[in-house]
Short mmCIF file of C-alpha atoms in Angstrom, two decimals:
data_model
loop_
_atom_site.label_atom_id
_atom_site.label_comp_id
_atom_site.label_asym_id
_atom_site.label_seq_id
_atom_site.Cartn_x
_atom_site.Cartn_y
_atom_site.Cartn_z
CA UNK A 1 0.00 0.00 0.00
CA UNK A 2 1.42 3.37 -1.11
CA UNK A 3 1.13 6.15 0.91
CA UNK A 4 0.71 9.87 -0.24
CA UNK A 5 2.61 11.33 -2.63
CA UNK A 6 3.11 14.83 -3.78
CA UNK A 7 4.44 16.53 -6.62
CA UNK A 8 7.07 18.30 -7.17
CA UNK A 9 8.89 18.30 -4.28
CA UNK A 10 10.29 21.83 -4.77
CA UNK A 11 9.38 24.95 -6.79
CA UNK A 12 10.61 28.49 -7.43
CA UNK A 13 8.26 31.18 -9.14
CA UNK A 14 8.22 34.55 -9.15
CA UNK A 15 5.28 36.86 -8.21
CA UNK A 16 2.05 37.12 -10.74
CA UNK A 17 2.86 33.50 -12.07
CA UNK A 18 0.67 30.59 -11.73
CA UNK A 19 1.72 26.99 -9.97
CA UNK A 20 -0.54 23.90 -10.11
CA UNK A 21 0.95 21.29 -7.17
CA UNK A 22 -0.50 17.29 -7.65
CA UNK A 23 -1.29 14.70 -4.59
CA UNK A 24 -1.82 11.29 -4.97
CA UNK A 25 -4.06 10.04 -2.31
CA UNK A 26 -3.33 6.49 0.02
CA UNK A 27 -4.90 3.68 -1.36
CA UNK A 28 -8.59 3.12 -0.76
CA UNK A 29 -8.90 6.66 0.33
CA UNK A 30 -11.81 9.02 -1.44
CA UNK A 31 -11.06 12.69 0.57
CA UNK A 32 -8.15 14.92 0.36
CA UNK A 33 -7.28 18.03 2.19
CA UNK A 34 -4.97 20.74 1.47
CA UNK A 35 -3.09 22.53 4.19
CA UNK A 36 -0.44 25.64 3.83
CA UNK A 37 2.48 25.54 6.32
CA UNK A 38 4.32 28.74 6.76
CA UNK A 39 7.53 28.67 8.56
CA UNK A 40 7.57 28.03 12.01
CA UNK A 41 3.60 27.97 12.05
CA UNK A 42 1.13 24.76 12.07
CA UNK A 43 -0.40 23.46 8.77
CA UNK A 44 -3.52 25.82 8.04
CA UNK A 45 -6.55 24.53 5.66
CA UNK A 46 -6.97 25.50 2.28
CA UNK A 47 -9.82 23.09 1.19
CA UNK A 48 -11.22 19.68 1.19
CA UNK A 49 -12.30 17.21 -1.69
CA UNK A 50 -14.72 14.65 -1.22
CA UNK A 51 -15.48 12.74 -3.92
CA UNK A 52 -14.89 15.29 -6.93
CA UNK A 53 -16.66 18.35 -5.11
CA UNK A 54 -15.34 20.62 -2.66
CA UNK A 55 -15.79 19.74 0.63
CA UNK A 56 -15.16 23.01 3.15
CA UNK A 57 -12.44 25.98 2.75
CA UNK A 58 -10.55 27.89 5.08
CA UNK A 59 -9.87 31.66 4.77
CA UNK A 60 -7.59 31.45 1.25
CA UNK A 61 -8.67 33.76 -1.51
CA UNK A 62 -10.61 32.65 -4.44
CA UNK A 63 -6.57 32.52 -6.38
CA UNK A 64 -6.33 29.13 -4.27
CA UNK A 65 -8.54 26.77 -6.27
CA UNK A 66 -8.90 22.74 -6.63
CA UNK A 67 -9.67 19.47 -7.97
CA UNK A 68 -10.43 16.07 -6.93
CA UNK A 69 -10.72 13.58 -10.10
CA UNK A 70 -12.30 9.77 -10.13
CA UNK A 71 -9.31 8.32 -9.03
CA UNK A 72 -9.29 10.59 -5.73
CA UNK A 73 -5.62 12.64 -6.83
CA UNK A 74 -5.88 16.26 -6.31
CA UNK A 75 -4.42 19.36 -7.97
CA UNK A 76 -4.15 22.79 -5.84
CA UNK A 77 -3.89 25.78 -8.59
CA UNK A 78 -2.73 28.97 -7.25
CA UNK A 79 -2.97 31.92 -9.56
CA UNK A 80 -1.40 35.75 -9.52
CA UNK A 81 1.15 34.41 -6.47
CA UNK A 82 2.27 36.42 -4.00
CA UNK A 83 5.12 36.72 -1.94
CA UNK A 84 3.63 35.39 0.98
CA UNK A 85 2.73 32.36 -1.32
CA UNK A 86 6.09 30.49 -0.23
CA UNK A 87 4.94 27.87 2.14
CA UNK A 88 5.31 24.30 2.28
CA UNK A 89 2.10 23.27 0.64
CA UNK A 90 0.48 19.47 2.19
CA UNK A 91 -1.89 17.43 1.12
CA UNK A 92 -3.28 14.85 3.30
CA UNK A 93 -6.32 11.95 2.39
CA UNK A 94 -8.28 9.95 5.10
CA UNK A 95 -10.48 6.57 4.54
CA UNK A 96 -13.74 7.14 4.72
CA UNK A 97 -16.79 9.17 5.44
CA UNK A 98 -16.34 8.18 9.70
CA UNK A 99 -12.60 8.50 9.19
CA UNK A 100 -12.07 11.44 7.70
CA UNK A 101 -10.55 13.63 10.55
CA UNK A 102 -7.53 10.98 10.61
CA UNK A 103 -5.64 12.45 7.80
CA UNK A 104 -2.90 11.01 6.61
CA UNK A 105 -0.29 13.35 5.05
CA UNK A 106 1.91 13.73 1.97
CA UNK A 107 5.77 14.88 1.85
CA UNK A 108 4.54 18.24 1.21
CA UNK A 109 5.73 20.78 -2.04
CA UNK A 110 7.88 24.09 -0.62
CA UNK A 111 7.32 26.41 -2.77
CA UNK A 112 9.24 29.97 -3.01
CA UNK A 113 7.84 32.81 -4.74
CA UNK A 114 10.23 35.48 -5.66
CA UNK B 1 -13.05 31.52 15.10
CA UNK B 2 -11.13 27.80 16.22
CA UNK B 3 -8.33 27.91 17.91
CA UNK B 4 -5.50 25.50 19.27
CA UNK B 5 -2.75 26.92 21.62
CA UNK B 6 0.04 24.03 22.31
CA UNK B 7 2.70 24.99 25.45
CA UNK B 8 5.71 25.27 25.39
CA UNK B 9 6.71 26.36 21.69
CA UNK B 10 9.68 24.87 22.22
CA UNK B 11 12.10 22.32 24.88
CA UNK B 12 15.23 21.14 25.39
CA UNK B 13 16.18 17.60 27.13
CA UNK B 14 18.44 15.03 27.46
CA UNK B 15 18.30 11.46 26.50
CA UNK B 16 16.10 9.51 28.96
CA UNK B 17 13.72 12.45 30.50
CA UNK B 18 10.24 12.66 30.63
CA UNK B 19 8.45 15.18 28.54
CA UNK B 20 5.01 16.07 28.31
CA UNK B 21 3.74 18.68 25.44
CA UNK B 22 0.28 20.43 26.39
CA UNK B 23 -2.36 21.24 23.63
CA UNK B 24 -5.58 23.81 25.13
CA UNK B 25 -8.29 23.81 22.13
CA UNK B 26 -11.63 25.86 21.32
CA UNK B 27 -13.30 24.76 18.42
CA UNK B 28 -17.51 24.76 17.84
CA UNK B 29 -18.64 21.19 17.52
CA UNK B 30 -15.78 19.31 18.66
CA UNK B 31 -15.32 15.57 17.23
CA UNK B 32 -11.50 14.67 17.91
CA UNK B 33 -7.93 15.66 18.82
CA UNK B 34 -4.81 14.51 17.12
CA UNK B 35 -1.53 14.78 17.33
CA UNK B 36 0.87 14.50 15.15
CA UNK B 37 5.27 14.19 14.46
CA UNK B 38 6.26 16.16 11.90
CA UNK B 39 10.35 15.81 11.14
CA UNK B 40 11.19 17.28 8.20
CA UNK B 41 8.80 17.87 5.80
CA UNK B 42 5.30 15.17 6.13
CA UNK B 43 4.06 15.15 10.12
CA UNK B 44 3.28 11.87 11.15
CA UNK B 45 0.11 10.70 12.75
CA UNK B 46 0.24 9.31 16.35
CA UNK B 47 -3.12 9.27 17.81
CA UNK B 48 -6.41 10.46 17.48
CA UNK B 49 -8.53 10.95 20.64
CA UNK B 50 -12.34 11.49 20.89
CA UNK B 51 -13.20 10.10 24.38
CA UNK B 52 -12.32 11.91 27.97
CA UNK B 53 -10.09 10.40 30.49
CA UNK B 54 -8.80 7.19 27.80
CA UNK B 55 -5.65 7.01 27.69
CA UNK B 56 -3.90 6.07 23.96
CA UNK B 57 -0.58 4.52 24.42
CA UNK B 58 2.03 3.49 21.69
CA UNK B 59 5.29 2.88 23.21
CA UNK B 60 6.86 5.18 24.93
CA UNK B 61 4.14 7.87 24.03
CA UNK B 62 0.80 8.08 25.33
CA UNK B 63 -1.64 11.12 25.38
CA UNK B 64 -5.01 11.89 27.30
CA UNK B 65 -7.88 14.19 26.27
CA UNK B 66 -9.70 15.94 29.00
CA UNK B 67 -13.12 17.64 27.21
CA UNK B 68 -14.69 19.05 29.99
CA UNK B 69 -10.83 21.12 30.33
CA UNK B 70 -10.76 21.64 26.82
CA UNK B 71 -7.00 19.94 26.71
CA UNK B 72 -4.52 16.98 26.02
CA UNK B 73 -1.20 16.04 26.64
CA UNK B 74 1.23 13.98 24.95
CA UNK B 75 3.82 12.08 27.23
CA UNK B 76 7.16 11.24 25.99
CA UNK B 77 9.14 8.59 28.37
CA UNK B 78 12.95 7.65 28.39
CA UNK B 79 13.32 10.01 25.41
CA UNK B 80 15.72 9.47 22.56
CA UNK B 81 17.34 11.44 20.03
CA UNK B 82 14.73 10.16 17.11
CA UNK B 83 12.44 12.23 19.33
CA UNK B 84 13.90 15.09 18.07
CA UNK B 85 10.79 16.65 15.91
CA UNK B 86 7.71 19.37 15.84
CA UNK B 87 5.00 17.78 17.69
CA UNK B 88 1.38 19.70 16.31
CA UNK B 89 -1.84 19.18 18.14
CA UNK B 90 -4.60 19.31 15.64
CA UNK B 91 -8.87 19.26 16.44
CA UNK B 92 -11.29 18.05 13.98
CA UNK B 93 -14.74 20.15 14.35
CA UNK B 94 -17.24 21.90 12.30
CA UNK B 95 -19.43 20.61 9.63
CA UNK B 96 -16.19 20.05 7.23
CA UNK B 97 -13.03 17.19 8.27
CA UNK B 98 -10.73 20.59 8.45
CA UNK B 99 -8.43 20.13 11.47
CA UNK B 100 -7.14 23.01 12.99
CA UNK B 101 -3.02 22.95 13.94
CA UNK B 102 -1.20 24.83 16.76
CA UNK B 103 2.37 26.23 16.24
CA UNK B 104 3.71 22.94 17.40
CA UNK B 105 6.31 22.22 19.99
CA UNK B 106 9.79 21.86 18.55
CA UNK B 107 11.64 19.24 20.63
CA UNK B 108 15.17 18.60 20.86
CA UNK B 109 16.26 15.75 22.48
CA UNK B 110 19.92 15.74 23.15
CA UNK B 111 22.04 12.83 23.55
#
């Protein structure tokens, strides 16, 4: 059984570009959450998928937008980045409906905007 | 607006000392606590809590949710270097799976 997986593991853009990061969810797992990790503070949520349709978001700007396709992976777009884009960006999946608050996270994608 | 304050944001110990990391919580509609290792990059679950006064052990680690207190703590025993790590408390609540994280405690465990 794989775990999650995340892609690209690093990333340098500059400011006004646009980044698209990729999770793979754990086998057997149908929701996935994104999180944004600044340094030195605790993960904070962007969104969840459940099943192809957004499933909650936190307080991120319309820029931060998502997708969940039928085999569960994810893609987080961000458009027009900004400085304080840089982060390390995680995305986490969890079982099943009952389950879902265990989250089981990805390696993550650190991204630097310039 | 949820909210998940862990004590102490950071602490230094040697090899074979007792630790315990604190995590205070409000969050509407509470379901669970968890907390989680986080080394480098992808934090690590350790347990997931939903009941008062039931202790979850694993090891050397073991944690305890108090609802009525609004709290948890995490217990390290006879530390060891591998300890070394951010420890983040996270709460699941609300009518989404979001969890909410704390800062994390960074703990070094010197040898």
């Amino acid at each position: 059984e794989t775990g999650v997986t995340q892609s690209p593991t690093h990333l340098i853009k500059t400011r006004g570009q646009q980044v698209t990061l990729r999770c793979s969810s754990q086998s057997g797992h149908n929701t996935v959450s994104w999180y944004q990790q600044a340094l030195g503070q605790g993960p904070q949520f962007i969104f969840q998928y459940y099943r192809e349709e957004e499933n909650g978001r936190g307080n991120f700007p319309p820029r931060f937008s998502g997708l969940q396709f039928p085999n569960y992976s994810s893609e987080l777009n961000v458009n027009a980045l900004e400085l304080d884009d840089s982060a390390l960006y995680l995305c986490a999946s969890s079982p099943d409906r009952v389950l879902r608050e265990t989250q089981y996270f990805g390696p993550g994608t650190r991204l630097l905007v310039l | 607006e949820d909210k998940v304050v862990q004590s102490p944001l950071s602490l230094v110990v040697h090899e074979g000392d007792t630790v315990t990391l604190n995590c205070s919580y409000e969050v509407t509609n509470f379901r669970s606590l968890l907390w989680y290792k986080q080394e480098k990059k992808a934090p690590t679950f350790l347990f997931m809590l939903t009941s008062s006064g039931i202790e979850k052990k694993s090891g050397r680690l073991s944690s305890i949710l108090d609802k009525k207190e609004l709290f948890s703590i995490l217990n390290i025993t006879a530390t060891q270097t591998g300890d070394s790590a951010v420890y983040l408390c996270a709460v699941g609540g609300g009518s989404n799976y979001k969890l909410t994280f704390g800062k994390g405690t960074l703990l070094t465990v010197n040898p």
